[in-house]
CSV table of C-alpha atoms and ligand atoms in Angstrom, one decimal:
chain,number,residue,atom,x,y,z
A,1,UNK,CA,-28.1,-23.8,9.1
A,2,UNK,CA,-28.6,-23.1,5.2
A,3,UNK,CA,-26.1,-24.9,3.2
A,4,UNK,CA,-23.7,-22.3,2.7
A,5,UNK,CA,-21.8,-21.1,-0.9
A,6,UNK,CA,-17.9,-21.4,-1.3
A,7,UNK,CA,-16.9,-18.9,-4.0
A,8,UNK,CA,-13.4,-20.9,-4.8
A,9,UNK,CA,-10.7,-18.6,-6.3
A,10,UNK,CA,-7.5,-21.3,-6.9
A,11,UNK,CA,-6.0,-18.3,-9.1
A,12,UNK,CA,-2.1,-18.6,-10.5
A,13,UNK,CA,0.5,-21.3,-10.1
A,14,UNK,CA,0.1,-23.5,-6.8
A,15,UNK,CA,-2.7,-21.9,-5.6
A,16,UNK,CA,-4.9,-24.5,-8.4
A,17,UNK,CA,-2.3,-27.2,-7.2
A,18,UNK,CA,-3.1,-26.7,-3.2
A,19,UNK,CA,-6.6,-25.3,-3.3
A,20,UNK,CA,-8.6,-28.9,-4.8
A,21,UNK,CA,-6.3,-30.4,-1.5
A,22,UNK,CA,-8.1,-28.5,0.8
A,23,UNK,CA,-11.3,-29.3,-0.9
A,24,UNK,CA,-10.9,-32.9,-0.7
A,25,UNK,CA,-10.7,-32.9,3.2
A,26,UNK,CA,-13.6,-30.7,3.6
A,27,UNK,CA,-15.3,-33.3,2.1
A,28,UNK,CA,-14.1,-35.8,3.7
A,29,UNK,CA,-14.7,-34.2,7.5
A,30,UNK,CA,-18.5,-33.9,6.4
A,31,UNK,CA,-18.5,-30.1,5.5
A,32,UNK,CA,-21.7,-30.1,3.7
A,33,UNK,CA,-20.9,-27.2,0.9
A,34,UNK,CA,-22.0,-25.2,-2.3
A,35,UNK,CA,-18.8,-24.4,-4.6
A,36,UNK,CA,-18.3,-21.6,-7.2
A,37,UNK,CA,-15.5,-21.0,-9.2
A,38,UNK,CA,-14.6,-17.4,-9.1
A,39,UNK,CA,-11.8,-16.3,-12.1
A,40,UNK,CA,-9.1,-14.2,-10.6
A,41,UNK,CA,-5.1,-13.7,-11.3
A,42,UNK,CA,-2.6,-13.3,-14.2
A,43,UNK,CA,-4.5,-15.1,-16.9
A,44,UNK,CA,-7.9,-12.4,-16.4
A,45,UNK,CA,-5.2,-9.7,-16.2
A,46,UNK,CA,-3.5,-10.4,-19.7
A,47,UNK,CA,-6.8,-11.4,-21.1
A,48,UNK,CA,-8.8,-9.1,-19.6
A,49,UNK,CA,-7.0,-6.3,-18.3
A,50,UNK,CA,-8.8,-6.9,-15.1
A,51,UNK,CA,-6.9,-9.6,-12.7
A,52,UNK,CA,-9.8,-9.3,-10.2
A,53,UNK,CA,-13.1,-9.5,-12.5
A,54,UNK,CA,-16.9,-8.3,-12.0
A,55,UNK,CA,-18.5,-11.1,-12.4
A,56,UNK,CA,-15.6,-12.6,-9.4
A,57,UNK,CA,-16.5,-9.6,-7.3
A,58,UNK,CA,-20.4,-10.0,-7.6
A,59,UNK,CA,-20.5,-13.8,-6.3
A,60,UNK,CA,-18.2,-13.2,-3.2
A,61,UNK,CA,-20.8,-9.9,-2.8
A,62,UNK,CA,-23.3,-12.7,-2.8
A,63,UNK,CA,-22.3,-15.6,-1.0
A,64,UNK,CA,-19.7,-13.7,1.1
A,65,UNK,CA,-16.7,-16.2,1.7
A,66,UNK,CA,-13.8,-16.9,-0.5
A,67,UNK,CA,-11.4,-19.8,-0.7
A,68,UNK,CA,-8.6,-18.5,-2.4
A,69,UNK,CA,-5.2,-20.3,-3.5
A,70,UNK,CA,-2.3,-17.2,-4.3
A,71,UNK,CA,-2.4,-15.2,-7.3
A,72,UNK,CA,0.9,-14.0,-9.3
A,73,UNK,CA,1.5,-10.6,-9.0
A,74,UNK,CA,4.5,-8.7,-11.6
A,75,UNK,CA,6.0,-4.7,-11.4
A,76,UNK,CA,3.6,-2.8,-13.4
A,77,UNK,CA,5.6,-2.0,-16.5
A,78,UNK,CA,6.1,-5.9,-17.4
A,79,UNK,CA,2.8,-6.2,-16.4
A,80,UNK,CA,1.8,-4.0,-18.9
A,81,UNK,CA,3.6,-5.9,-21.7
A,82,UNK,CA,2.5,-9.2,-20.7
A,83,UNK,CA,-1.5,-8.0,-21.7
A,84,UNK,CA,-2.9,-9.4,-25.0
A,85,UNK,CA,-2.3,-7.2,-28.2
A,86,UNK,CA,-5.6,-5.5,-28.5
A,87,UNK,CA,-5.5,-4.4,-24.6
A,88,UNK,CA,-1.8,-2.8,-25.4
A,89,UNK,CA,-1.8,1.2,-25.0
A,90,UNK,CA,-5.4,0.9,-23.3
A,91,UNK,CA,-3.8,2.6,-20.7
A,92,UNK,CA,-4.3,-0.2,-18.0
A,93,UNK,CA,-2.5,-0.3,-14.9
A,94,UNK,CA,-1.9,-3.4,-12.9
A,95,UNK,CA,-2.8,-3.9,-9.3
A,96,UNK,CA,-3.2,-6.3,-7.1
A,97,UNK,CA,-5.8,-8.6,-6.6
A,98,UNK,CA,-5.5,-9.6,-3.5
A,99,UNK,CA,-5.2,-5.5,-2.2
A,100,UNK,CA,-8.4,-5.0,-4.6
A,101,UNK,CA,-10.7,-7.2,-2.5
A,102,UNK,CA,-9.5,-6.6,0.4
A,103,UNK,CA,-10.2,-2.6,-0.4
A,104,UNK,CA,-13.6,-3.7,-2.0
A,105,UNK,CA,-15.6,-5.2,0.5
A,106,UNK,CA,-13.3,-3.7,3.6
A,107,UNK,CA,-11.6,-6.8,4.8
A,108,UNK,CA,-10.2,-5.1,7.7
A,109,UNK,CA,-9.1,-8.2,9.5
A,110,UNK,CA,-6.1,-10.3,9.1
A,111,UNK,CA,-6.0,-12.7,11.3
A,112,UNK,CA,-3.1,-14.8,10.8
A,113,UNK,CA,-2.7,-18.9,13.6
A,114,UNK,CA,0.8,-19.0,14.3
A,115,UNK,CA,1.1,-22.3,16.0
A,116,UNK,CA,3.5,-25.1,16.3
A,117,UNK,CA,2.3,-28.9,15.2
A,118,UNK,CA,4.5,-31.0,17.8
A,119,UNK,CA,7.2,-33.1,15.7
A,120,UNK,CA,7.5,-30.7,12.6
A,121,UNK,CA,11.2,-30.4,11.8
A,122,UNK,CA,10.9,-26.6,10.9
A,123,UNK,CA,9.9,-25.5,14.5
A,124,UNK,CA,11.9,-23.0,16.3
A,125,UNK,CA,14.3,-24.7,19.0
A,126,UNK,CA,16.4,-22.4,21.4
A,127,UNK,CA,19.4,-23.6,24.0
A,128,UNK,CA,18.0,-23.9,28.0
A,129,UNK,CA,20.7,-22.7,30.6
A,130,UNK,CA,21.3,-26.5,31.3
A,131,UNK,CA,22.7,-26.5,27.3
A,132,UNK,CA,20.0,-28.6,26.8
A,133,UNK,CA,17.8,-27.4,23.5
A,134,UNK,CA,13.9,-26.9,24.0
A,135,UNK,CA,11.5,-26.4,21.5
A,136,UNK,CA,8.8,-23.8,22.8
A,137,UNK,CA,5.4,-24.6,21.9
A,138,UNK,CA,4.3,-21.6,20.3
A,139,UNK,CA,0.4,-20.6,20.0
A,140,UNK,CA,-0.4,-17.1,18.4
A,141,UNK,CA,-2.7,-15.3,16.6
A,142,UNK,CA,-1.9,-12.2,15.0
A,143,UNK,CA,-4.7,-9.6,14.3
A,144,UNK,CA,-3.3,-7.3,11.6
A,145,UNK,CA,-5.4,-4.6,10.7
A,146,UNK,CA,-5.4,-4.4,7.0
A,147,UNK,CA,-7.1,-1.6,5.3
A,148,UNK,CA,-5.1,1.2,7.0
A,149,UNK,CA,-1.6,2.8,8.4
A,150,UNK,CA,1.2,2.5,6.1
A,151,UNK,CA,-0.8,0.7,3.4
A,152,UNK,CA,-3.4,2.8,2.4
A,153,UNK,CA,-1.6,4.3,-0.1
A,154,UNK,CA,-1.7,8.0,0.6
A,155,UNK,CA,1.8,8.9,-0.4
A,156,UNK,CA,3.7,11.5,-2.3
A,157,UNK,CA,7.0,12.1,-3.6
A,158,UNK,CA,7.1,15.8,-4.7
A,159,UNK,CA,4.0,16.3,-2.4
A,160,UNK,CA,1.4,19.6,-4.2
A,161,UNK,CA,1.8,22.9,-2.2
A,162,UNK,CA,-1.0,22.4,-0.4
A,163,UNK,CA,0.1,18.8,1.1
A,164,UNK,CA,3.6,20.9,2.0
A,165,UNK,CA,1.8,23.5,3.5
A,166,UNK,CA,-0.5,21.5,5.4
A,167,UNK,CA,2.8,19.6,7.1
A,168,UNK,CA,4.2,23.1,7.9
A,169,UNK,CA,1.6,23.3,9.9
A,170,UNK,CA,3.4,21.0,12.0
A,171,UNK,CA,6.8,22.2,14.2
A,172,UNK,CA,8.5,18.8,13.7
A,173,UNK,CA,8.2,19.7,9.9
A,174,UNK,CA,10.8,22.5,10.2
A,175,UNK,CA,13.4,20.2,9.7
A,176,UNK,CA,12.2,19.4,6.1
A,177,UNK,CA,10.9,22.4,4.7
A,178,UNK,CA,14.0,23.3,2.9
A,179,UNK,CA,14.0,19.8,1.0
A,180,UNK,CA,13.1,20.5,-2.1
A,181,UNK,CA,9.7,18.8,-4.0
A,182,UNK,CA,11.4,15.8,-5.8
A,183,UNK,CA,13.5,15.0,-2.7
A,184,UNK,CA,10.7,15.0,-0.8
A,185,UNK,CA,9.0,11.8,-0.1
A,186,UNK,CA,6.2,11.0,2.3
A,187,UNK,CA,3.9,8.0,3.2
A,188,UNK,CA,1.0,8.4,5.9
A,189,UNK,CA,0.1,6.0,8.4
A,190,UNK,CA,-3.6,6.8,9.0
A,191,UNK,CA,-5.3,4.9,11.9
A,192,UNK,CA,-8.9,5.8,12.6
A,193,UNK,CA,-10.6,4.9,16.0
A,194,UNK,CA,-13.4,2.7,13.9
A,195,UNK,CA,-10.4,0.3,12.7
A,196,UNK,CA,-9.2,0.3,16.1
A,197,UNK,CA,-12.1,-0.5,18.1
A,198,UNK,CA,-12.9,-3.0,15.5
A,199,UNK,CA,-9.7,-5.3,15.5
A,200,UNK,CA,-9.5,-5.0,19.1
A,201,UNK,CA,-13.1,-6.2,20.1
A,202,UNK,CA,-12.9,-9.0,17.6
A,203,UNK,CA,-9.6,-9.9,19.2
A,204,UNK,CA,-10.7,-9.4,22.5
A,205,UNK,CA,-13.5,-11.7,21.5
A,206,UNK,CA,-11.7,-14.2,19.7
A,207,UNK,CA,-9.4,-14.7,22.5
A,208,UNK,CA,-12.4,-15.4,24.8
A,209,UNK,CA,-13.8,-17.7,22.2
A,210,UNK,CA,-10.3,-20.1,21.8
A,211,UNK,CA,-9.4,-19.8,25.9
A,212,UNK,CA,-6.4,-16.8,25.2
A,213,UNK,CA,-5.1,-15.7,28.6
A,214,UNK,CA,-3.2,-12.3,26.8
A,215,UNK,CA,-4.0,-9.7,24.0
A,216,UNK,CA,-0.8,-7.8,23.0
A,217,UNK,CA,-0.6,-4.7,21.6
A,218,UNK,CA,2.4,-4.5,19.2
A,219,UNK,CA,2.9,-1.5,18.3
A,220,UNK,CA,5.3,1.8,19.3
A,221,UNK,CA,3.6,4.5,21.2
A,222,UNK,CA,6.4,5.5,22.4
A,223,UNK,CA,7.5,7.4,19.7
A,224,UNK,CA,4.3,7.0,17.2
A,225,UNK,CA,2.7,8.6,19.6
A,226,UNK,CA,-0.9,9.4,18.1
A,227,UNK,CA,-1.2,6.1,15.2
A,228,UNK,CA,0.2,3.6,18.0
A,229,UNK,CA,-1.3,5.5,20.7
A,230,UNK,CA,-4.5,5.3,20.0
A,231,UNK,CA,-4.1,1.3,19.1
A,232,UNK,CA,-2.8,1.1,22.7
A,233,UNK,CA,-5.4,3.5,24.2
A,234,UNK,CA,-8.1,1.2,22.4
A,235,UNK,CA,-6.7,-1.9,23.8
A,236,UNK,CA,-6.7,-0.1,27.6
A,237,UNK,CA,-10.7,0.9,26.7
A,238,UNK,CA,-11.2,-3.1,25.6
A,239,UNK,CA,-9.5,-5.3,27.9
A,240,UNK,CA,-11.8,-3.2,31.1
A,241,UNK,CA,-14.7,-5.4,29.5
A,242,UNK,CA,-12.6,-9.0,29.6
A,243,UNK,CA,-11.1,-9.1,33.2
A,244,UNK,CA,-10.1,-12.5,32.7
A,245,UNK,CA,-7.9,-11.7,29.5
A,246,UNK,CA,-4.2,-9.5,30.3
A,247,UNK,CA,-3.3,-6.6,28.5
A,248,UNK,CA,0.1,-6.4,27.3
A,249,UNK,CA,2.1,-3.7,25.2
A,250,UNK,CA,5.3,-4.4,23.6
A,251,UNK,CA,7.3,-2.6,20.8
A,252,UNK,CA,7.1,-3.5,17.2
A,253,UNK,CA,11.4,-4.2,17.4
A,254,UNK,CA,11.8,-5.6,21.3
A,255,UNK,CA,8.9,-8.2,19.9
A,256,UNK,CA,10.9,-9.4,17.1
A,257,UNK,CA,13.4,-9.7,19.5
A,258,UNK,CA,11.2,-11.8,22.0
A,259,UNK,CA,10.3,-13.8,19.3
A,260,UNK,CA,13.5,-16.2,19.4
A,261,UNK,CA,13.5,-15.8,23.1
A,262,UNK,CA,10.3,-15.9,25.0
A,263,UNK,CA,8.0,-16.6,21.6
A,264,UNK,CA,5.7,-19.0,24.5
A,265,UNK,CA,4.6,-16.1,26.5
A,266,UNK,CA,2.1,-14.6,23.6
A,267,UNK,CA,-1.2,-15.3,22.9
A,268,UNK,CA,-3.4,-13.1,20.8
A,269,UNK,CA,-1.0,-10.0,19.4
A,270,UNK,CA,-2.5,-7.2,17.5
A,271,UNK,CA,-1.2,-4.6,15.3
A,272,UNK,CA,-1.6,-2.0,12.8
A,273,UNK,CA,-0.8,-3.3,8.9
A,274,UNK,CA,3.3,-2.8,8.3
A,275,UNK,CA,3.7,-4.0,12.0
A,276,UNK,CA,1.3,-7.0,11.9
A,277,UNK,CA,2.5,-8.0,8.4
A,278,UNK,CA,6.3,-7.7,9.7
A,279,UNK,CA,5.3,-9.7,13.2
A,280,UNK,CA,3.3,-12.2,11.6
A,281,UNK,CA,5.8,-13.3,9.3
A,282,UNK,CA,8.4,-13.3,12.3
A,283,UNK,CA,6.0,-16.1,14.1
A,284,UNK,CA,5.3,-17.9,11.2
A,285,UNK,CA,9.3,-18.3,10.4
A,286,UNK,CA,9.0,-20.2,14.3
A,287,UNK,CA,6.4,-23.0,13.2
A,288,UNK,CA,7.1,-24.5,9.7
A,289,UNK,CA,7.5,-21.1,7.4
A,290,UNK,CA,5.1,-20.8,3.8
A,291,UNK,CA,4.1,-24.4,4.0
A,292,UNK,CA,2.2,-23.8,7.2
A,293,UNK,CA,1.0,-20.2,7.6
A,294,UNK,CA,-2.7,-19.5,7.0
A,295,UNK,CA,-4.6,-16.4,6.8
A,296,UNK,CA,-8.0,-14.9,7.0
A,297,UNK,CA,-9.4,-11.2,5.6
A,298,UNK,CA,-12.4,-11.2,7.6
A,299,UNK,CA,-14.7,-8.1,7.1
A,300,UNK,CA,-18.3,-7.0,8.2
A,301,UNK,CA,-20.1,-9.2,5.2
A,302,UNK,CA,-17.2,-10.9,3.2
A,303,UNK,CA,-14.4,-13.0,4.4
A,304,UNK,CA,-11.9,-14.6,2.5
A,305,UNK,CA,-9.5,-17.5,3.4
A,306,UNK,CA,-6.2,-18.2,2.2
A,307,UNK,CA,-2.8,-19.8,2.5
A,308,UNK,CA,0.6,-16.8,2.9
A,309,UNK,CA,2.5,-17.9,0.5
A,310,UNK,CA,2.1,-16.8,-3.1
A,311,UNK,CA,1.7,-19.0,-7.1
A,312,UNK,CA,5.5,-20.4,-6.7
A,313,UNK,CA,5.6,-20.6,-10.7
A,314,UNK,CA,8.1,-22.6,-10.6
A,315,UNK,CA,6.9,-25.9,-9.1
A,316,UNK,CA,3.4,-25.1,-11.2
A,317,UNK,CA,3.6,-28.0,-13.6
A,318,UNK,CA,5.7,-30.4,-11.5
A,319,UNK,CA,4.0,-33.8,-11.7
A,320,UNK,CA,3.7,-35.0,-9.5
A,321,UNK,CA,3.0,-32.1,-7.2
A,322,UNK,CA,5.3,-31.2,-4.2
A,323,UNK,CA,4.6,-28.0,-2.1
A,324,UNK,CA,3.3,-28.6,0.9
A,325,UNK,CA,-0.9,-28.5,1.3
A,326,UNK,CA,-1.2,-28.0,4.7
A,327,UNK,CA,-0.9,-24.1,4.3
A,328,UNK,CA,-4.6,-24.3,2.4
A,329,UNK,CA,-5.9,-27.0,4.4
A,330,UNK,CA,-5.5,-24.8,7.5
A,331,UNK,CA,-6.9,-22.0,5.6
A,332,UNK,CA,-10.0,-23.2,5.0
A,333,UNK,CA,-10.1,-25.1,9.0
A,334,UNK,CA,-10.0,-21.1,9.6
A,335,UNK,CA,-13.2,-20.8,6.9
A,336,UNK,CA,-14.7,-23.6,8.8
A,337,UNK,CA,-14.1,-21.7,13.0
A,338,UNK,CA,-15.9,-18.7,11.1
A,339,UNK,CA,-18.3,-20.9,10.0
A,340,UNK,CA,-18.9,-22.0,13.7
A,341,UNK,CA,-18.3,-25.4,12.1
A,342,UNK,CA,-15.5,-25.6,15.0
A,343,UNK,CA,-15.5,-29.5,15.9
A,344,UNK,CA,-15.0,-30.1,11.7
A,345,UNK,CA,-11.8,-28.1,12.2
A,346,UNK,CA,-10.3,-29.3,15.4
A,347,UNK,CA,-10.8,-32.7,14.0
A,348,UNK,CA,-8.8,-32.1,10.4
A,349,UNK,CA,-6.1,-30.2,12.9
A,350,UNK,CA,-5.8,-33.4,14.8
A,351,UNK,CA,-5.2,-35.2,11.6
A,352,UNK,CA,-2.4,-32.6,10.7
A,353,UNK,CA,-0.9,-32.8,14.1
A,354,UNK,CA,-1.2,-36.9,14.1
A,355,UNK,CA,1.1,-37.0,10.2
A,356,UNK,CA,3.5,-34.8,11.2
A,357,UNK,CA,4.0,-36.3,14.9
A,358,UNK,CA,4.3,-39.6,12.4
A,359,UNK,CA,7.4,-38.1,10.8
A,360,UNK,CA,6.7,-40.4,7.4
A,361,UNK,CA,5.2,-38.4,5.2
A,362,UNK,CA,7.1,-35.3,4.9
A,363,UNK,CA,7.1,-32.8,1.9
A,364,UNK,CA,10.4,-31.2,0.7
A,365,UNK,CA,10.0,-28.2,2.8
A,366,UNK,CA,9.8,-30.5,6.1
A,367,UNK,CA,13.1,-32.4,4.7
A,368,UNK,CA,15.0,-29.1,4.5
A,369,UNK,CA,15.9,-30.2,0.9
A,370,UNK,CA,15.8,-27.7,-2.0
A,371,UNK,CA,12.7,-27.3,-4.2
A,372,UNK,CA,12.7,-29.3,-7.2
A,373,UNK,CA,11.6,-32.6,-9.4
A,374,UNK,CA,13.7,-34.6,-7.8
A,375,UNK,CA,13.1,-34.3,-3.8
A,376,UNK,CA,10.4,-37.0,-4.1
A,377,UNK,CA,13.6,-39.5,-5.4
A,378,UNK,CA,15.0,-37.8,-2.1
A,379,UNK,CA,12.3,-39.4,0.6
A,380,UNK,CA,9.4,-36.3,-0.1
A,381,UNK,CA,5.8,-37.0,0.1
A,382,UNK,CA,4.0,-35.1,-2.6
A,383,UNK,CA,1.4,-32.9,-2.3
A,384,UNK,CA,-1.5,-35.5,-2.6
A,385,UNK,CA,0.7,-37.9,-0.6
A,386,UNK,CA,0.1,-35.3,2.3
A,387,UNK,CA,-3.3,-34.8,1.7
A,388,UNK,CA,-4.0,-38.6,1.4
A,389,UNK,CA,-1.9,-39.2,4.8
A,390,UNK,CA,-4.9,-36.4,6.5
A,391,UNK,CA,-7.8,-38.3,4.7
A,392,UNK,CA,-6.7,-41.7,5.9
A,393,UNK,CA,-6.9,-40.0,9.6
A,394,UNK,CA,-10.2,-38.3,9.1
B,1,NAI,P1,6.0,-17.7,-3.0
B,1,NAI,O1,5.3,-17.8,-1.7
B,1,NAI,O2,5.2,-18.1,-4.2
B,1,NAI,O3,7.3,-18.7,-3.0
B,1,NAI,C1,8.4,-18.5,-2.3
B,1,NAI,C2,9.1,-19.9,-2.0
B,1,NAI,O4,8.5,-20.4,-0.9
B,1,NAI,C3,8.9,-20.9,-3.1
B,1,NAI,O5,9.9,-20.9,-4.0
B,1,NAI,C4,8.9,-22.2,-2.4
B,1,NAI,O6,10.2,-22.6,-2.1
B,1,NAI,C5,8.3,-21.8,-1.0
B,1,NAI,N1,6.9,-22.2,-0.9
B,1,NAI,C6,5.8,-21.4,-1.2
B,1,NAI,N2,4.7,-22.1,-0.9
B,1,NAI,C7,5.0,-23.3,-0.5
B,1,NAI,C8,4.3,-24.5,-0.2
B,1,NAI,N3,3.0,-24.5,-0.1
B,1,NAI,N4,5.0,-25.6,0.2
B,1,NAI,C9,6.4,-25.6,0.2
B,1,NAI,N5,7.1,-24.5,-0.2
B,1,NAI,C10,6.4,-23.4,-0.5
B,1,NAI,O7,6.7,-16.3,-3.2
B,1,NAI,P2,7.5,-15.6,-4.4
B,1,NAI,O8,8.4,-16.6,-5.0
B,1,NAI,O9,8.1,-14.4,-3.8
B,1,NAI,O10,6.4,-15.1,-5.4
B,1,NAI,C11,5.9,-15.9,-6.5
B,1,NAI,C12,4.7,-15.2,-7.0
B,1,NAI,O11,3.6,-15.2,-6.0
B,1,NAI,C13,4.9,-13.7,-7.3
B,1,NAI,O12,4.3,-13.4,-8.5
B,1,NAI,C14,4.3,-13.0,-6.1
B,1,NAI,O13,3.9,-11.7,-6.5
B,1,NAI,C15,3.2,-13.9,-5.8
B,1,NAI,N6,2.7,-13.8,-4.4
B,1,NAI,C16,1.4,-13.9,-4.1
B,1,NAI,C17,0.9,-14.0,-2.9
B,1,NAI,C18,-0.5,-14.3,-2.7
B,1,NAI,O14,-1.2,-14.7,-3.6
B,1,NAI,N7,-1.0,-14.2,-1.5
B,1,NAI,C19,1.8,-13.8,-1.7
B,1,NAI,C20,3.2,-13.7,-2.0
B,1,NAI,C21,3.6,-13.7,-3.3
B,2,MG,MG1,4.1,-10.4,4.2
C-alpha cells in the first residue's frame, strides 16, 4: 500500500499538548507515514476571520484523513470582539470548526469505542445481589449519525408564514397555531433514508469486522414515529443480511437507564445525532470519562480522527504537561483500524491496557485529584510520563 498522508490539525490548547503524544507511538509501532500540518482553531479565527482555513480544507480534500487535537470554540458575540482590528465590523460570524468539516466533506459517521481498560480507577462498578461490587466490562461502539436530525440546523423562532402554514398542514399543529410568531420556536429533526441505510450498513459491517454479537437501535419510535421509525425500520431491512448479528431496539431514556445497570449487554448501538451524542457520552462517563473517549467522523472520501474532549485552556501552558494522552492515542489506533493497519493498533491497545493494569503511572484524572500544577507533587504521571510508560511496552 502507498505510503499514506496525515493532514495533522493539533489546533487550540491541549489538542498541540496531546496530538505530538499520539505521534510518537505511531512511530514507534512502525506506522510508516507522511505528515502535514493543517492550521485550524482560535488563532486562524482572530487572525483570519476563518477558524477552518482553505488551504486546511484543500489538503484533507487531498490526502483524505485528519488527525485532529480539539479546537476552542467561544459564543459568537465574544467571538466577534476577540478578531484582530482590521477584521472588526467585517461582518464575520463565528462557527465551528469542527461542525464546518464535518458539513464540508459529509462526515456522516461518528463512531465513538466505548470500552473499559481492566484496572482503570474511573471504570463503572455496580453492587451484585451478594453486596459484593462488580465492575462490568463494558465494550461499545456507538454509531452516531452526524450530519442530520436535530443538528442540521433548520430552525426558526418566529418561523415566515409559509413555514407556519406549511405545519398547519399538519392536525397535531392545531395546538400551536394560536402561539404567536416570536413565541414560536421550532427545530427539525430531518432523517433521510440515505443517512440511515448508510450508518446502519457500516455498523452492520463493522460489527462483523470486530466479532459484535448485537446492533442496537437507540432511538424512540414509539413516539418519533417517522425520524426514529425509519432508523428502526432500516435496522429491520439490515440485520436480514447478517443472521449471525441480533437486532435490538431500545429507547433513547430506558438506555440511559441500562447504562448503570446492564451497560455489558451492548455491543454496537446506533443512533441519530442528539441521541448518539447524549448516549455516547453516557458510555464514556462508564470507562475513564474525557481522558479516554475517542472519536472518528468517517465519511465517503475524508475521515477525520480525534480525541472528545475539547482545548482545556487552562492546563495549556502547564509544564510539565498533565492531561491524560490516551484520549488521542486511541484516536489515531481508530485512524490506524480504518487504515486496515489493525495488528499496529491492537498492539499500542495492549500497551494501554498493560500501564493502566500496572496502576503506576497514573495521570491526575486516574487519581481522582483536581486539575492543576500541583497533582504531579501529588503521585501524577504527566502527559509524556504516560506516553513514555506506552513506548517502553511497544
Ligand atoms: P474540555 O474537554 O476542554 O475540558 C473539560 C475538563 O475535562 C477539563 O477542565 C479537564 O478537567 C478535563 N479534561 C479534558 N481533556 C482531558 C484530558 N485529556 N485529560 C484529563 N482531563 C481532561 O471542555 P470545556 O472546558 O467545556 O471546553 C474548553 C474549550 O474546548 C471550549 O472552548 C470548548 O468550546 C472547546 N471544546 C472543543 C471540543 C473539540 O475540539 N472537539 C469539544 C469540547 C469542547
Ligand atoms: Mg457531546
Amino acid at each position: 500500500m502507498a505510503t499514506p498522508t496525515i493532514v495533522t490539525m493539533p489546533g487550540d490548547g491541549i489538542g498541540n499538548r496531546v496530538l505530538p503524544e499520539a505521534l510518537r507511538v505511531l512511530d514507534k509501532v512502525g506506522f510508516k507515514a507522511n505528515y502535514v500540518h493543517a492550521d485550524i482553531g482560535w488563532e486562524f479565527w482572530c487572525k483570519e476571520g476563518n477558524p477552518l482555513p482553505d488551504r486546511t480544507i484543500e489538503l484533507l480534500d487531498k490526502h483524505k484523513i485528519g488527525l485532529f487535537g480539539a479546537i476552542t470554540s467561544k459564543p459568537k458575540a465574544e467571538a466577534a470582539k476577540e478578531l484582530i482590528p482590521e477584521l472588526q465590523d467585517k461582518g464575520l460570524s463565528y462557527y465551528s470548526p469542527i461542525v464546518g468539516m464535518r458539513q464540508r466533506f459529509q462526515l456522516d459517521l461518528c463512531i465513538r469505542p466505548c470500552i473499559s481498560f481492566p484496572g482503570n480507577p474511573l471504570n463503572f462498578v455496580r453492587r451484585g445481589v451478594d453486596g459484593k461490587l462488580e465492575e462490568p466490562y463494558v465494550n461499545v461502539v456507538i454509531f452516531r449519525q452526524n450530519t442530520e436530525g436535530l443538528y442540521s440546523g433548520v430552525e426558526w423562532t418566529d418561523p415566515p408564514k409559509e413555514v407556519r402554514d406549511a405545519l398547519g398542514t399538519h392536525p397535531k399543529f392545531k395546538a400551536f397555531a394560536d402561539v404567536p410568531g416570536p413565541e414560536l420556536a421550532v427545530s427539525t429533526r430531518i432523517f433521510t433514508q440515505a443517512a440511515c441505510d448508510r450508518i446502519v450498513g457500516e455498523a452492520f459491517k463493522y460489527a462483523k469486522k470486530f466479532g459484535y454479537k448485537s446492533v442496537t437501535i437507540c432511538e424512540k419510535p414509539n413516539v418519533i414515529r417517522e425520524t426514529s421509525g425509519m432508523l428502526l425500520q432500516t435496522g429491520r431491512k439490515f440485520q436480514k443480511e447478517y443472521p449471525d448479528i441480533e437486532l435490538w431496539n431500545t429507547n433513547i431514556d430506558a438506555q440511559m437507564m441500562w447504562l448503570t445497570k446492564n451497560p455489558d449487554d451492548y455491543g454496537i448501538i446506533v443512533a441519530g445525532n442528539m441521541f448518539g451524542d447524549i448516549v455516547s457520552d453516557g458510555f464514556a462517563g462508564l470507562v475513564g470519562g474525557l481522558g479516554f473517549a475517542r472519536s472518528a467522523n468517517v465519511g465517503k472520501k475524508v475521515a477525520v480522527f480525534e480525541p472528545t474532549h475539547g482545548s482545556a485552556p487552562k492546563y495549556e501552558n502547564l509544564e510539565p504537561q498533565i492531561v491524560n494522552p490516551i484520549a488521542m492515542i486511541l484516536s489515531a489506533c481508530m485512524m490506524l483500524d480504518h487504515l486496515d493497519e489493525t495488528e499496529k493498533s491492537a498492539q499500542i491497545r495492549k500497551a494501554i491496557g498493560e500501564v493502566i493494569a500496572g496502576g503506576k503511572i497514573r495521570t491526575y484524572d486516574m487519581l481522582k485529584l483536581p486539575g492543576g500544577p500541583d497533582v504531579v507533587a501529588k503521585g501524577a504521571a504527566t502527559t509524556e510520563q504516560v506516553t513514555n510508560a506506552i513506548l517502553e511496552r511497544l
